[in-house]
mmCIF file of C-alpha atoms and ligand atoms in Angstrom:
data_model
loop_
_atom_site.group_PDB
_atom_site.id
_atom_site.type_symbol
_atom_site.label_atom_id
_atom_site.label_comp_id
_atom_site.label_asym_id
_atom_site.label_seq_id
_atom_site.Cartn_x
_atom_site.Cartn_y
_atom_site.Cartn_z
ATOM 1 C CA UNK I 638 -63.248 166.412 35.363
ATOM 2 C CA UNK I 639 -62.485 165.581 38.962
ATOM 3 C CA UNK I 640 -65.648 164.985 40.857
ATOM 4 C CA UNK I 641 -65.918 166.989 44.038
ATOM 5 C CA UNK I 642 -68.666 168.084 46.387
ATOM 6 C CA UNK I 643 -67.500 171.686 45.981
ATOM 7 C CA UNK I 644 -69.377 174.344 44.051
ATOM 8 C CA UNK I 645 -67.659 175.553 40.932
ATOM 9 C CA UNK I 646 -65.913 178.877 41.262
ATOM 10 C CA UNK I 647 -66.817 181.303 38.578
ATOM 11 C CA UNK I 648 -64.480 184.296 38.312
ATOM 12 C CA UNK I 649 -65.129 185.265 34.698
ATOM 13 C CA UNK I 650 -67.053 188.400 35.668
ATOM 14 C CA UNK I 651 -68.986 190.101 38.468
ATOM 15 C CA UNK I 652 -72.132 189.719 36.377
ATOM 16 C CA UNK I 653 -72.490 185.968 37.058
ATOM 17 C CA UNK I 654 -73.938 186.488 40.449
ATOM 18 C CA UNK I 655 -77.496 185.244 41.289
ATOM 19 C CA UNK I 656 -79.931 187.136 43.523
ATOM 20 C CA UNK I 657 -79.491 186.341 47.258
ATOM 21 C CA UNK I 658 -82.460 184.989 49.242
ATOM 22 C CA UNK I 659 -82.913 188.412 50.784
ATOM 23 C CA UNK I 660 -82.823 190.130 47.398
ATOM 24 C CA UNK I 661 -85.292 187.625 46.019
ATOM 25 C CA UNK I 662 -87.637 188.226 48.870
ATOM 26 C CA UNK I 663 -87.511 192.038 48.293
ATOM 27 C CA UNK I 664 -88.176 191.442 44.586
ATOM 28 C CA UNK I 665 -91.214 189.238 45.341
ATOM 29 C CA UNK I 666 -92.549 191.875 47.739
ATOM 30 C CA UNK I 667 -92.092 194.728 45.280
ATOM 31 C CA UNK I 668 -95.041 197.188 44.606
ATOM 32 C CA UNK I 669 -95.073 197.622 40.849
ATOM 33 C CA UNK I 670 -96.962 199.558 38.241
ATOM 34 C CA UNK I 671 -96.521 200.407 34.556
ATOM 35 C CA UNK I 672 -93.180 202.139 34.317
ATOM 36 C CA UNK I 673 -93.820 203.409 30.727
ATOM 37 C CA UNK I 674 -96.554 205.457 32.399
ATOM 38 C CA UNK I 675 -93.932 206.296 35.194
ATOM 39 C CA UNK I 676 -96.422 204.585 37.581
ATOM 40 C CA UNK I 677 -94.094 201.944 39.048
ATOM 41 C CA UNK I 678 -93.358 202.991 42.702
ATOM 42 C CA UNK I 679 -90.274 200.764 43.059
ATOM 43 C CA UNK I 680 -88.703 202.112 39.912
ATOM 44 C CA UNK I 681 -89.598 205.708 40.939
ATOM 45 C CA UNK I 682 -88.108 205.075 44.447
ATOM 46 C CA UNK I 683 -84.927 203.767 42.976
ATOM 47 C CA UNK I 684 -84.514 206.576 40.534
ATOM 48 C CA UNK I 685 -85.286 209.204 43.245
ATOM 49 C CA UNK I 686 -82.804 207.558 45.633
ATOM 50 C CA UNK I 687 -79.957 207.581 43.110
ATOM 51 C CA UNK I 688 -80.594 211.073 41.914
ATOM 52 C CA UNK I 689 -80.522 212.284 45.531
ATOM 53 C CA UNK I 690 -77.428 210.232 46.363
ATOM 54 C CA UNK I 691 -75.563 211.999 43.551
ATOM 55 C CA UNK I 692 -77.158 215.292 44.120
ATOM 56 C CA UNK I 693 -78.465 215.469 40.605
ATOM 57 C CA UNK I 694 -81.896 216.448 39.201
ATOM 58 C CA UNK I 695 -83.185 213.143 37.812
ATOM 59 C CA UNK I 696 -82.455 209.428 37.131
ATOM 60 C CA UNK I 697 -83.910 206.925 34.719
ATOM 61 C CA UNK I 698 -83.841 203.098 35.003
ATOM 62 C CA UNK I 699 -82.542 201.186 31.988
ATOM 63 C CA UNK I 700 -82.373 197.402 31.159
ATOM 64 C CA UNK I 701 -78.636 197.444 30.729
ATOM 65 C CA UNK I 702 -75.548 199.516 31.158
ATOM 66 C CA UNK I 703 -75.046 199.649 27.321
ATOM 67 C CA UNK I 704 -78.454 201.132 26.798
ATOM 68 C CA UNK I 705 -77.839 203.782 29.541
ATOM 69 C CA UNK I 706 -74.502 204.774 28.000
ATOM 70 C CA UNK I 707 -75.923 204.827 24.507
ATOM 71 C CA UNK I 708 -78.771 206.985 25.624
ATOM 72 C CA UNK I 709 -76.241 209.422 27.265
ATOM 73 C CA UNK I 710 -74.344 209.610 24.061
ATOM 74 C CA UNK I 711 -77.458 210.302 22.137
ATOM 75 C CA UNK I 712 -78.431 213.031 24.657
ATOM 76 C CA UNK I 713 -75.073 214.817 24.279
ATOM 77 C CA UNK I 714 -74.425 214.656 20.635
ATOM 78 C CA UNK I 715 -75.746 215.112 17.104
ATOM 79 C CA UNK I 716 -74.998 212.875 14.049
ATOM 80 C CA UNK I 717 -71.486 213.640 12.645
ATOM 81 C CA UNK I 718 -70.013 214.888 15.864
ATOM 82 C CA UNK I 719 -67.242 213.274 17.860
ATOM 83 C CA UNK I 720 -66.678 212.062 21.354
ATOM 84 C CA UNK I 721 -63.381 211.685 23.201
ATOM 85 C CA UNK I 722 -62.598 208.497 25.199
ATOM 86 C CA UNK I 723 -59.812 206.226 26.161
ATOM 87 C CA UNK I 724 -58.858 203.498 23.473
ATOM 88 C CA UNK I 725 -60.104 200.839 25.814
ATOM 89 C CA UNK I 726 -63.462 202.517 26.720
ATOM 90 C CA UNK I 727 -66.481 200.284 26.987
ATOM 91 C CA UNK I 728 -68.469 202.693 24.897
ATOM 92 C CA UNK I 729 -66.105 202.155 22.034
ATOM 93 C CA UNK I 730 -65.072 198.477 22.415
ATOM 94 C CA UNK I 731 -68.006 196.651 23.902
ATOM 95 C CA UNK I 732 -71.218 198.246 22.870
ATOM 96 C CA UNK I 733 -71.514 196.763 19.400
ATOM 97 C CA UNK I 734 -70.442 200.030 17.581
ATOM 98 C CA UNK I 735 -73.582 201.649 19.252
ATOM 99 C CA UNK I 736 -72.027 205.159 19.272
ATOM 100 C CA UNK I 737 -71.976 205.167 15.460
ATOM 101 C CA UNK I 738 -75.114 203.017 15.078
ATOM 102 C CA UNK I 739 -77.394 204.929 17.405
ATOM 103 C CA UNK I 740 -75.959 208.483 17.453
ATOM 104 C CA UNK I 741 -73.895 208.603 14.196
ATOM 105 C CA UNK I 742 -70.890 209.843 16.159
ATOM 106 C CA UNK I 743 -67.190 208.894 15.826
ATOM 107 C CA UNK I 744 -64.856 208.286 18.682
ATOM 108 C CA UNK I 745 -61.493 210.002 19.171
ATOM 109 C CA UNK I 746 -59.435 207.404 20.953
ATOM 110 C CA UNK I 747 -56.913 208.612 23.480
ATOM 111 C CA UNK I 748 -53.940 206.273 24.594
ATOM 112 C CA UNK I 749 -54.494 206.576 28.330
ATOM 113 C CA UNK I 750 -53.113 204.797 31.282
ATOM 114 C CA UNK I 751 -54.965 201.689 32.165
ATOM 115 C CA UNK I 752 -58.169 203.093 30.656
ATOM 116 C CA UNK I 753 -57.763 206.473 32.183
ATOM 117 C CA UNK I 754 -57.096 209.852 30.278
ATOM 118 C CA UNK I 755 -55.792 213.114 31.515
ATOM 119 C CA UNK I 756 -57.124 216.646 31.221
ATOM 120 C CA UNK I 757 -54.279 217.637 28.746
ATOM 121 C CA UNK I 758 -54.945 214.677 26.524
ATOM 122 C CA UNK I 759 -58.603 215.609 26.408
ATOM 123 C CA UNK I 760 -57.639 219.195 25.451
ATOM 124 C CA UNK I 761 -55.229 217.993 22.777
ATOM 125 C CA UNK I 762 -57.954 215.799 21.246
ATOM 126 C CA UNK I 763 -60.567 218.547 20.813
ATOM 127 C CA UNK I 764 -61.004 219.569 17.125
ATOM 128 C CA UNK I 765 -61.003 223.300 16.515
ATOM 129 C CA UNK I 766 -64.782 224.147 16.381
ATOM 130 C CA UNK I 767 -64.416 226.544 13.451
ATOM 131 C CA UNK I 768 -62.578 224.022 11.358
ATOM 132 C CA UNK I 769 -65.444 222.499 9.487
ATOM 133 C CA UNK I 770 -63.340 219.833 7.809
ATOM 134 C CA UNK I 771 -63.125 217.780 11.042
ATOM 135 C CA UNK I 772 -65.901 216.328 13.205
ATOM 136 C CA UNK I 773 -67.255 218.783 15.905
ATOM 137 C CA UNK I 774 -66.152 217.538 19.313
ATOM 138 C CA UNK I 775 -69.025 217.577 21.719
ATOM 139 C CA UNK I 776 -68.602 214.987 24.513
ATOM 140 C CA UNK I 777 -66.048 213.366 26.687
ATOM 141 C CA UNK I 778 -66.718 209.939 28.158
ATOM 142 C CA UNK I 779 -64.750 208.678 31.173
ATOM 143 C CA UNK I 780 -64.963 205.196 32.749
ATOM 144 C CA UNK I 781 -64.599 204.565 36.569
ATOM 145 C CA UNK I 782 -63.528 202.072 37.476
ATOM 146 C CA UNK I 783 -62.011 201.046 34.131
ATOM 147 C CA UNK I 784 -63.068 197.603 32.815
ATOM 148 C CA UNK I 785 -60.269 196.684 30.319
ATOM 149 C CA UNK I 786 -57.929 198.895 32.435
ATOM 150 C CA UNK I 787 -58.246 196.304 35.148
ATOM 151 C CA UNK I 788 -60.515 198.063 37.808
ATOM 152 C CA UNK I 789 -58.317 201.136 37.982
ATOM 153 C CA UNK I 790 -59.763 204.192 39.756
ATOM 154 C CA UNK I 791 -59.499 207.858 38.593
ATOM 155 C CA UNK I 792 -57.941 210.523 40.725
ATOM 156 C CA UNK I 793 -60.738 212.903 41.528
ATOM 157 C CA UNK I 794 -58.465 215.814 40.967
ATOM 158 C CA UNK I 795 -57.810 214.647 37.321
ATOM 159 C CA UNK I 796 -61.628 214.482 36.761
ATOM 160 C CA UNK I 797 -61.894 218.036 38.092
ATOM 161 C CA UNK I 798 -59.228 219.176 35.597
ATOM 162 C CA UNK I 799 -61.119 217.472 32.885
ATOM 163 C CA UNK I 800 -64.390 219.148 33.958
ATOM 164 C CA UNK I 801 -62.604 222.503 33.496
ATOM 165 C CA UNK I 802 -61.438 221.513 30.047
ATOM 166 C CA UNK I 803 -65.093 220.571 29.118
ATOM 167 C CA UNK I 804 -66.351 223.844 30.455
ATOM 168 C CA UNK I 805 -63.826 225.900 28.627
ATOM 169 C CA UNK I 806 -64.735 224.114 25.302
ATOM 170 C CA UNK I 807 -68.456 223.684 25.897
ATOM 171 C CA UNK I 808 -68.169 219.842 25.940
ATOM 172 C CA UNK I 809 -70.505 217.386 27.804
ATOM 173 C CA UNK I 810 -68.985 215.083 30.336
ATOM 174 C CA UNK I 811 -70.433 211.598 30.708
ATOM 175 C CA UNK I 812 -69.288 208.983 33.223
ATOM 176 C CA UNK I 813 -69.568 205.273 32.422
ATOM 177 C CA UNK I 814 -69.807 204.326 36.115
ATOM 178 C CA UNK I 815 -70.694 200.675 35.581
ATOM 179 C CA UNK I 816 -68.507 199.971 38.582
ATOM 180 C CA UNK I 817 -68.507 203.429 40.190
ATOM 181 C CA UNK I 818 -69.513 201.999 43.458
ATOM 182 C CA UNK I 819 -66.233 199.932 43.619
ATOM 183 C CA UNK I 820 -64.326 203.170 43.244
ATOM 184 C CA UNK I 821 -66.490 204.973 45.837
ATOM 185 C CA UNK I 822 -65.892 202.188 48.456
ATOM 186 C CA UNK I 823 -62.244 201.771 47.652
ATOM 187 C CA UNK I 824 -61.314 205.399 47.691
ATOM 188 C CA UNK I 825 -63.925 206.353 50.291
ATOM 189 C CA UNK I 826 -65.262 208.994 47.957
ATOM 190 C CA UNK I 827 -68.782 210.523 48.021
ATOM 191 C CA UNK I 828 -71.329 210.122 45.244
ATOM 192 C CA UNK I 829 -72.092 213.785 45.567
ATOM 193 C CA UNK I 830 -68.540 214.637 44.454
ATOM 194 C CA UNK I 831 -69.284 212.797 41.199
ATOM 195 C CA UNK I 832 -72.644 214.411 40.840
ATOM 196 C CA UNK I 833 -71.037 217.785 40.852
ATOM 197 C CA UNK I 834 -68.547 217.085 38.134
ATOM 198 C CA UNK I 835 -70.450 215.095 35.454
ATOM 199 C CA UNK I 836 -73.457 215.946 33.310
ATOM 200 C CA UNK I 837 -74.680 212.287 33.219
ATOM 201 C CA UNK I 838 -73.563 209.210 35.058
ATOM 202 C CA UNK I 839 -74.528 205.658 34.285
ATOM 203 C CA UNK I 840 -74.278 202.986 37.017
ATOM 204 C CA UNK I 841 -74.773 199.246 36.838
ATOM 205 C CA UNK I 842 -76.827 197.340 39.350
ATOM 206 C CA UNK I 843 -75.898 194.015 37.840
ATOM 207 C CA UNK I 844 -72.113 194.135 38.311
ATOM 208 C CA UNK I 845 -70.639 194.178 41.930
ATOM 209 C CA UNK I 846 -73.924 195.181 43.399
ATOM 210 C CA UNK I 847 -75.408 191.825 42.560
ATOM 211 C CA UNK I 848 -78.781 192.542 40.983
ATOM 212 C CA UNK I 849 -79.991 190.357 38.166
ATOM 213 C CA UNK I 850 -80.471 193.359 35.755
ATOM 214 C CA UNK I 851 -80.664 197.019 35.408
ATOM 215 C CA UNK I 852 -78.666 200.246 35.173
ATOM 216 C CA UNK I 853 -79.555 203.803 35.933
ATOM 217 C CA UNK I 854 -78.658 206.976 34.097
ATOM 218 C CA UNK I 855 -78.419 209.907 36.476
ATOM 219 C CA UNK I 856 -78.182 213.476 35.277
ATOM 220 C CA UNK I 857 -79.093 217.035 35.402
ATOM 221 C CA UNK I 858 -82.026 218.790 33.821
ATOM 222 C CA UNK I 859 -81.149 220.067 30.337
ATOM 223 C CA UNK I 860 -79.126 216.898 29.599
ATOM 224 C CA UNK I 861 -81.864 214.504 30.744
ATOM 225 C CA UNK I 862 -84.815 216.247 29.025
ATOM 226 C CA UNK I 863 -84.995 213.868 26.142
ATOM 227 C CA UNK I 864 -83.946 210.742 27.972
ATOM 228 C CA UNK I 865 -87.434 209.159 28.287
ATOM 229 C CA UNK I 866 -87.954 209.539 24.616
ATOM 230 C CA UNK I 867 -84.552 208.075 23.748
ATOM 231 C CA UNK I 868 -85.217 205.166 26.077
ATOM 232 C CA UNK I 869 -88.504 204.506 24.361
ATOM 233 C CA UNK I 870 -86.857 204.668 20.883
ATOM 234 C CA UNK I 871 -84.149 202.212 22.010
ATOM 235 C CA UNK I 872 -86.786 199.811 23.135
ATOM 236 C CA UNK I 873 -85.957 200.242 26.868
ATOM 237 C CA UNK I 874 -89.400 201.273 28.170
ATOM 238 C CA UNK I 875 -90.486 198.392 30.345
ATOM 239 C CA UNK I 876 -93.721 197.861 32.211
ATOM 240 C CA UNK I 877 -93.849 196.257 35.777
ATOM 241 C CA UNK I 878 -90.102 196.394 36.076
ATOM 242 C CA UNK I 879 -90.273 197.366 39.758
ATOM 243 C CA UNK I 880 -89.344 193.725 40.529
ATOM 244 C CA UNK I 881 -85.981 194.488 39.130
ATOM 245 C CA UNK I 882 -85.794 197.942 40.600
ATOM 246 C CA UNK I 883 -86.533 196.345 44.067
ATOM 247 C CA UNK I 884 -83.379 194.232 43.548
ATOM 248 C CA UNK I 885 -81.442 197.408 42.977
ATOM 249 C CA UNK I 886 -82.834 199.162 46.031
ATOM 250 C CA UNK I 887 -81.907 196.016 48.039
ATOM 251 C CA UNK I 888 -78.451 196.021 46.668
ATOM 252 C CA UNK I 889 -77.912 199.764 47.613
ATOM 253 C CA UNK I 890 -78.869 198.838 51.178
ATOM 254 C CA UNK I 891 -76.850 195.570 51.534
ATOM 255 C CA UNK I 892 -74.237 195.187 48.784
ATOM 256 C CA UNK I 893 -72.276 198.441 48.692
ATOM 257 C CA UNK I 894 -69.955 198.361 51.668
ATOM 258 C CA UNK I 895 -69.154 194.695 51.135
ATOM 259 C CA UNK I 896 -67.459 195.540 47.820
ATOM 260 C CA UNK I 897 -64.339 196.097 50.021
ATOM 261 C CA UNK I 898 -64.391 192.296 50.549
ATOM 262 C CA UNK I 899 -64.199 191.754 46.777
ATOM 263 C CA UNK I 900 -61.287 194.102 46.595
ATOM 264 C CA UNK I 901 -59.320 192.430 49.374
ATOM 265 C CA UNK I 902 -59.715 189.034 47.771
ATOM 266 C CA UNK I 903 -58.728 190.323 44.443
ATOM 267 C CA UNK I 904 -55.524 191.711 45.981
ATOM 268 C CA UNK I 905 -54.894 188.340 47.712
ATOM 269 C CA UNK I 906 -55.364 186.493 44.398
ATOM 270 C CA UNK I 907 -52.888 188.867 42.744
ATOM 271 C CA UNK I 908 -50.318 188.211 45.430
ATOM 272 C CA UNK I 909 -50.694 184.482 44.977
ATOM 273 C CA UNK I 910 -50.555 184.675 41.210
ATOM 274 C CA UNK I 911 -47.311 186.679 41.418
ATOM 275 C CA UNK I 912 -45.826 183.547 42.998
ATOM 276 C CA UNK I 913 -46.885 180.919 40.488
ATOM 277 C CA UNK I 914 -44.390 179.776 37.765
ATOM 278 C CA UNK I 915 -47.136 180.217 35.151
ATOM 279 C CA UNK I 916 -47.438 183.908 35.614
ATOM 280 C CA UNK I 917 -45.127 186.669 34.115
ATOM 281 C CA UNK I 918 -46.782 189.796 35.454
ATOM 282 C CA UNK I 919 -49.803 190.994 37.385
ATOM 283 C CA UNK I 920 -51.303 194.345 36.786
ATOM 284 C CA UNK I 921 -51.871 196.526 39.875
ATOM 285 C CA UNK I 922 -55.078 195.674 41.669
ATOM 286 C CA UNK I 923 -57.204 198.582 42.858
ATOM 287 C CA UNK I 924 -60.657 197.038 43.083
ATOM 288 C CA UNK I 925 -62.173 193.748 42.043
ATOM 289 C CA UNK I 926 -60.453 193.000 38.729
ATOM 290 C CA UNK I 927 -57.179 191.219 38.324
ATOM 291 C CA UNK I 928 -55.410 191.244 34.985
ATOM 292 C CA UNK I 929 -52.262 189.204 34.482
ATOM 293 C CA UNK I 930 -50.144 187.691 31.761
ATOM 294 C CA UNK I 931 -48.538 184.308 31.362
ATOM 295 C CA UNK I 932 -44.967 183.343 30.947
ATOM 296 C CA UNK I 933 -43.861 182.847 27.354
ATOM 297 C CA UNK I 934 -44.510 179.270 26.231
ATOM 298 C CA UNK I 935 -47.753 178.912 28.261
ATOM 299 C CA UNK I 936 -50.934 179.373 26.447
ATOM 300 C CA UNK I 937 -54.192 180.804 27.755
ATOM 301 C CA UNK I 938 -55.974 177.488 26.886
ATOM 302 C CA UNK I 939 -53.597 175.457 28.864
ATOM 303 C CA UNK I 940 -53.999 177.676 32.022
ATOM 304 C CA UNK I 941 -57.907 177.803 31.540
ATOM 305 C CA UNK I 942 -57.966 174.040 31.096
ATOM 306 C CA UNK I 943 -55.983 173.454 34.259
ATOM 307 C CA UNK I 944 -58.257 175.643 36.248
ATOM 308 C CA UNK I 945 -61.344 174.028 34.605
ATOM 309 C CA UNK I 946 -60.162 170.632 35.884
ATOM 310 C CA UNK I 947 -60.489 172.070 39.390
ATOM 311 C CA UNK I 948 -63.888 173.623 38.667
ATOM 312 C CA UNK I 949 -62.610 177.091 38.321
ATOM 313 C CA UNK I 950 -63.435 179.493 35.474
ATOM 314 C CA UNK I 951 -61.762 182.723 34.561
ATOM 315 C CA UNK I 952 -61.659 184.650 31.231
ATOM 316 C CA UNK I 953 -59.057 185.312 28.679
ATOM 317 C CA UNK I 954 -58.467 188.659 27.051
ATOM 318 C CA UNK I 955 -56.319 186.923 24.326
ATOM 319 C CA UNK I 956 -52.581 186.672 23.731
ATOM 320 C CA UNK I 957 -51.705 185.310 27.092
ATOM 321 C CA UNK I 958 -53.537 187.983 29.102
ATOM 322 C CA UNK I 959 -56.145 186.693 31.511
ATOM 323 C CA UNK I 960 -58.787 188.294 33.695
ATOM 324 C CA UNK I 961 -60.299 187.469 37.163
ATOM 325 C CA UNK I 962 -63.159 189.363 38.654
ATOM 326 C CA UNK I 963 -64.350 188.824 42.281
ATOM 327 C CA UNK I 964 -67.958 189.220 43.346
ATOM 328 C CA UNK I 965 -70.681 188.572 45.805
ATOM 329 C CA UNK I 966 -71.061 184.869 45.044
ATOM 330 C CA UNK I 967 -67.284 184.134 45.460
ATOM 331 C CA UNK I 968 -67.283 182.982 49.016
ATOM 332 C CA UNK I 969 -64.484 182.681 51.612
ATOM 333 C CA UNK I 970 -64.505 178.944 51.246
ATOM 334 C CA UNK I 971 -64.039 179.303 47.463
ATOM 335 C CA UNK I 972 -61.344 181.908 47.960
ATOM 336 C CA UNK I 973 -59.259 179.569 50.242
ATOM 337 C CA UNK I 974 -59.704 176.787 47.790
ATOM 338 C CA UNK I 975 -58.632 178.931 44.830
ATOM 339 C CA UNK I 976 -55.574 180.370 46.682
ATOM 340 C CA UNK I 977 -54.569 176.780 47.600
ATOM 341 C CA UNK I 978 -54.867 175.723 43.901
ATOM 342 C CA UNK I 979 -52.674 178.624 42.840
ATOM 343 C CA UNK I 980 -50.176 177.750 45.374
ATOM 344 C CA UNK I 981 -49.955 174.192 44.051
ATOM 345 C CA UNK I 982 -49.201 175.596 40.601
HETATM 346 C C1 PLP G 1017 -70.609 196.029 32.101
HETATM 347 C C2 PLP G 1017 -70.228 197.419 31.668
HETATM 348 C C3 PLP G 1017 -71.145 198.267 30.974
HETATM 349 C C4 PLP G 1017 -72.588 197.815 30.686
HETATM 350 O O1 PLP G 1017 -72.698 196.531 30.257
HETATM 351 P P1 PLP G 1017 -74.197 195.826 30.099
HETATM 352 O O2 PLP G 1017 -73.747 194.398 30.108
HETATM 353 O O3 PLP G 1017 -74.765 196.357 28.911
HETATM 354 O O4 PLP G 1017 -75.004 196.070 31.348
HETATM 355 C C5 PLP G 1017 -70.709 199.438 30.629
HETATM 356 N N1 PLP G 1017 -69.541 199.950 30.901
HETATM 357 C C6 PLP G 1017 -68.640 199.172 31.588
HETATM 358 C C7 PLP G 1017 -67.320 199.752 31.856
HETATM 359 C C8 PLP G 1017 -68.933 197.871 31.992
HETATM 360 O O5 PLP G 1017 -67.996 197.166 32.479
#
C-alpha cells in the first residue's frame, strides 16, 4: 500500500461516521436517568421532539433500526399473517429473517422499481381475507429512501395512493425511514406529511445523521400501545441511554440540512464514474447512494483492490455491482482526491 499523509476514504456506508467534537460534547453533557423507568430526560426529549416533528402521538427510542422495524412488524401483525414489501426491502433481506423469527409472518415480495412499489401492485398482492387457505394480509412496509434501490425517493402522491389502498383493505402501513431525512432534504418535504400517511415510522440516527447509535419508532396511539413491552421482549430496554439520545438531538440540530452536501457529492461521483473505462452503467443518483456496474471482464475485486491501493474503500453488492455511500465524514478534501483518482482511471 502506498504510504501517504492522507486519511483513508471510507465510502462503504453512511454508518461509518464517528461523533463530531460537538456531538461528543453534547453527549458528555447529557442529563440521564433510567430509561426503562422512562426517567431519562434526554431520551424523553428526543422522543417528544420526533413525535412532534412528525405530528404523531408518540415515539420510542431503539438501539437499532432493525429492532425498530421488527417491533413495528410485531405491533401490526399476528403469527401466520403476511406483510407486503418490495423484493429488495431491508425488512426482508437484511434483518436476519426477523419478520418470521420475531413475528411469525411471511413477506409477499413485490417486484418494484428501485425498491419502490406502487398502489396497484399493493392492491394486487393482498390476499382475499375470506380465503382462509392463504395468509391474511395485514401490513404494508415501504422504504424511503430505498437502500438496495440506491437511495431512491418515493413520490408522495404514490404513498397517498398506497395509504388509500391500505385504508380500503384495513391494512397497517409502516415506513422504514432509516434514511427518511435524506428524502425530506432532497425533495424539500415536511415530516408532517409523512406523519399523516403512515401508522408507524422508523428513522435511523446512525446513518446520514451521524450519531453513533440509535433509531426511533414514531407512531400513533393504538398502534404504539404495546411498543414498550415489545421493546423489552426484544431486549431493547436500556438504562442511561440518554448519552446516545443526546447525540440524536444534536444531529437533528446540526446534521439535517447538510445532507444536501452528501447528495451533491454523490452526484459528482456518479458523473465521474460514468466517464471511467471501468464502468458500464451508473444508476440514477437521488440522494447519498451511488450504485454502478463494471464493464464485462472487470471484476469487483480488481476494482476494490485498485481503490484500496489509494486508501479508498467502497462496497460490493456482488456480480460486478458496487456501491458508494457519501456521509458526514467524507470531507471536501477527500472528495477532490477521490474524483481525481477516478479521473486517472
Ligand atoms: C440501515 C437500515 C436499517 C436499520 O439498520 P440497523 O443497522 O439495524 O440500524 C433499516 N432499514 C434500512 C433501509 C436501512 O438502510
